[in-house]
């Protein structure tokens, strides 16, 4: 096991997802994850505080990208246009590995109450990042809060469509999240 091998973080995530699928979350140890990834336990702990965090890897980056995209939207952009900008920016961080791992991550989360709780907290955190970025643009609090919830729902729906869709298709995550945002926007108009 080499020290400081490139890609250790990604290998740890893949190893954990595979082991969670094979053995279950509770039956998988940090030592097993590190061994499968070809790193030491100390390398594991340099990247993650515990095994729960493996499936939430990238949350801080995703929050930052959502907020940056909203912040960088043109000054005259409406709140929904700013949210779309945030979704596009965040979607750019997702690649083939995310698409490949998504069904297994979803299954691991569905099989473990602790991970379901952690996933719910991730959604709250991401919605807060959108809300705060909108407030920083001068969007009123209630509108920003609604925008945060709408934005994260669009991201989740778009990600699900992208990750569960045809793997041979050339569609990009941004297309899926923006389509989900448009669908939700249209649906909200029917609430009357």
Coordinates of C-alpha atoms in Angstrom, one line a residue:
X1 CA 0.0 0.0 0.0
X2 CA 1.6 3.2 -1.1
X3 CA 1.4 6.3 0.9
X4 CA -0.4 9.3 -0.6
X5 CA -1.4 7.5 -3.7
X6 CA -3.4 9.6 -6.2
X7 CA -7.1 9.0 -6.2
X8 CA -7.2 7.6 -2.7
X9 CA -10.4 9.5 -1.8
X10 CA -12.2 8.3 -4.9
X11 CA -11.0 4.7 -4.3
X12 CA -12.2 4.8 -0.7
X13 CA -15.7 5.9 -1.9
X14 CA -15.9 3.2 -4.5
X15 CA -14.6 0.5 -2.1
X16 CA -17.1 1.6 0.6
X17 CA -20.0 1.6 -1.8
X18 CA -19.1 -1.9 -3.1
X19 CA -18.7 -3.3 0.5
X20 CA -21.9 -1.7 1.7
X21 CA -23.7 -3.4 -1.3
X22 CA -22.0 -6.8 -0.5
X23 CA -22.1 -6.8 3.3
X24 CA -24.3 -4.0 4.4
X25 CA -23.4 -0.7 6.0
X26 CA -23.3 -2.0 9.6
X27 CA -21.2 -5.1 8.8
X28 CA -18.5 -3.1 6.9
X29 CA -15.6 -1.7 8.9
X30 CA -13.2 1.1 8.1
X31 CA -10.3 -1.4 8.0
X32 CA -12.2 -3.4 5.3
X33 CA -12.8 -0.2 3.3
X34 CA -9.2 0.9 3.5
X35 CA -7.9 -2.6 2.5
X36 CA -10.3 -2.8 -0.5
X37 CA -9.1 0.7 -1.6
X38 CA -5.5 -0.3 -1.2
X39 CA -4.7 2.3 1.5
X40 CA -4.0 2.3 5.2
X41 CA -6.5 3.1 7.9
X42 CA -4.7 6.3 8.6
X43 CA -5.1 7.4 5.0
X44 CA -8.8 6.7 5.4
X45 CA -9.0 9.0 8.4
X46 CA -7.0 11.7 6.5
X47 CA -9.9 11.8 4.0
X48 CA -13.0 11.0 6.2
X49 CA -13.7 11.3 9.9
X50 CA -15.9 8.1 9.8
X51 CA -17.5 5.7 7.4
X52 CA -20.8 7.7 7.4
X53 CA -19.1 10.5 5.6
X54 CA -18.1 8.4 2.7
X55 CA -21.5 8.6 1.1
X56 CA -21.7 12.3 1.7
X57 CA -18.4 13.0 0.1
X58 CA -18.5 16.1 -2.0
X59 CA -21.3 17.8 -0.1
X60 CA -19.2 20.9 0.8
X61 CA -18.1 21.2 -2.9
X62 CA -21.6 20.9 -4.1
X63 CA -22.9 23.5 -1.7
X64 CA -20.1 25.9 -2.7
X65 CA -20.8 25.3 -6.4
X66 CA -24.5 25.9 -6.0
X67 CA -23.8 29.2 -4.2
X68 CA -21.2 30.3 -6.6
X69 CA -23.4 29.7 -9.6
X70 CA -26.2 31.7 -8.0
X71 CA -23.8 34.5 -7.0
X72 CA -22.3 34.6 -10.5
X73 CA -25.7 34.8 -12.3
X74 CA -26.3 38.1 -14.1
X75 CA -27.4 40.9 -11.8
X76 CA -30.8 41.1 -13.6
X77 CA -31.4 37.4 -13.3
X78 CA -34.7 36.4 -11.6
X79 CA -34.4 34.1 -8.6
X80 CA -35.4 31.1 -10.7
X81 CA -32.7 32.0 -13.3
X82 CA -30.1 32.3 -10.5
X83 CA -31.1 28.9 -9.2
X84 CA -30.7 27.5 -12.7
X85 CA -27.3 29.0 -12.8
X86 CA -26.4 27.3 -9.5
X87 CA -27.8 24.0 -10.7
X88 CA -25.7 24.2 -13.9
X89 CA -22.5 25.0 -11.9
X90 CA -23.1 22.2 -9.4
X91 CA -23.9 19.7 -12.2
X92 CA -20.6 20.4 -13.8
X93 CA -18.9 18.7 -10.8
X94 CA -20.7 15.4 -11.5
X95 CA -19.1 12.9 -13.9
X96 CA -19.3 9.3 -15.0
X97 CA -18.2 8.0 -11.6
X98 CA -21.1 9.8 -9.9
X99 CA -23.5 8.3 -12.4
X100 CA -22.0 4.8 -12.1
X101 CA -22.1 4.8 -8.3
X102 CA -25.5 6.5 -7.8
X103 CA -27.7 3.4 -7.9
X104 CA -25.5 1.6 -5.4
X105 CA -25.3 4.6 -3.1
X106 CA -29.1 4.9 -3.3
X107 CA -29.4 1.2 -2.3
X108 CA -27.0 1.6 0.6
X109 CA -28.9 4.6 1.9
X110 CA -32.3 2.9 1.5
X111 CA -31.0 -0.1 3.6
X112 CA -29.7 2.0 6.6
X113 CA -31.7 4.4 8.8
X114 CA -28.5 6.1 9.9
X115 CA -27.6 6.9 6.3
X116 CA -31.1 8.0 5.5
X117 CA -30.8 10.5 8.3
X118 CA -27.4 11.7 7.0
X119 CA -28.8 12.0 3.5
X120 CA -31.8 14.1 4.8
X121 CA -29.3 16.4 6.6
X122 CA -27.4 16.8 3.3
X123 CA -30.5 17.9 1.6
X124 CA -31.2 20.5 4.3
X125 CA -27.7 21.8 4.0
X126 CA -27.8 22.1 0.2
X127 CA -31.2 23.9 0.4
X128 CA -29.7 26.3 2.9
X129 CA -26.7 27.0 0.6
X130 CA -29.2 27.9 -2.2
X131 CA -31.3 30.0 0.2
X132 CA -28.3 31.9 1.6
X133 CA -27.0 32.6 -1.9
X134 CA -30.4 34.0 -2.9
X135 CA -30.6 36.1 0.2
X136 CA -27.1 37.5 -0.6
X137 CA -28.5 38.6 -4.0
X138 CA -31.3 40.5 -2.2
X139 CA -34.1 38.0 -2.7
X140 CA -36.6 38.3 0.2
X141 CA -36.3 35.5 2.8
X142 CA -39.6 33.7 2.1
X143 CA -38.8 33.6 -1.7
X144 CA -35.3 32.6 -1.0
X145 CA -36.4 29.7 1.3
X146 CA -38.9 28.5 -1.3
X147 CA -36.2 28.8 -4.0
X148 CA -33.8 26.7 -1.8
X149 CA -36.3 23.9 -1.5
X150 CA -37.3 24.1 -5.1
X151 CA -33.6 24.1 -6.2
X152 CA -32.6 21.1 -4.1
X153 CA -35.7 19.2 -5.2
X154 CA -34.9 19.9 -8.9
X155 CA -31.3 18.8 -8.3
X156 CA -32.4 15.5 -6.7
X157 CA -35.0 14.8 -9.4
X158 CA -32.6 15.7 -12.1
X159 CA -29.8 13.6 -10.6
X160 CA -32.2 10.6 -10.2
X161 CA -33.3 10.9 -13.9
X162 CA -29.7 11.2 -15.0
X163 CA -28.3 8.4 -12.9
X164 CA -31.1 6.0 -13.6
X165 CA -31.4 6.8 -17.3
X166 CA -29.8 5.3 -20.3
X167 CA -26.1 5.0 -19.5
X168 CA -25.2 5.1 -23.3
X169 CA -27.0 8.4 -23.7
X170 CA -24.9 11.6 -24.0
X171 CA -27.2 13.6 -21.8
X172 CA -25.6 15.8 -19.2
X173 CA -26.7 16.2 -15.6
X174 CA -27.2 19.9 -16.1
X175 CA -29.9 19.1 -18.8
X176 CA -31.7 16.9 -16.4
X177 CA -31.6 19.3 -13.4
X178 CA -32.7 22.2 -15.6
X179 CA -35.6 20.1 -17.0
X180 CA -36.6 19.1 -13.5
X181 CA -36.5 22.8 -12.4
X182 CA -38.8 23.7 -15.4
X183 CA -41.1 20.9 -14.5
X184 CA -41.3 21.9 -10.9
X185 CA -41.8 25.5 -11.8
X186 CA -44.7 24.6 -14.0
X187 CA -46.2 22.3 -11.3
X188 CA -46.0 25.1 -8.7
X189 CA -48.0 27.4 -11.0
X190 CA -50.9 24.9 -10.8
X191 CA -51.0 25.2 -7.0
X192 CA -53.1 28.3 -7.6

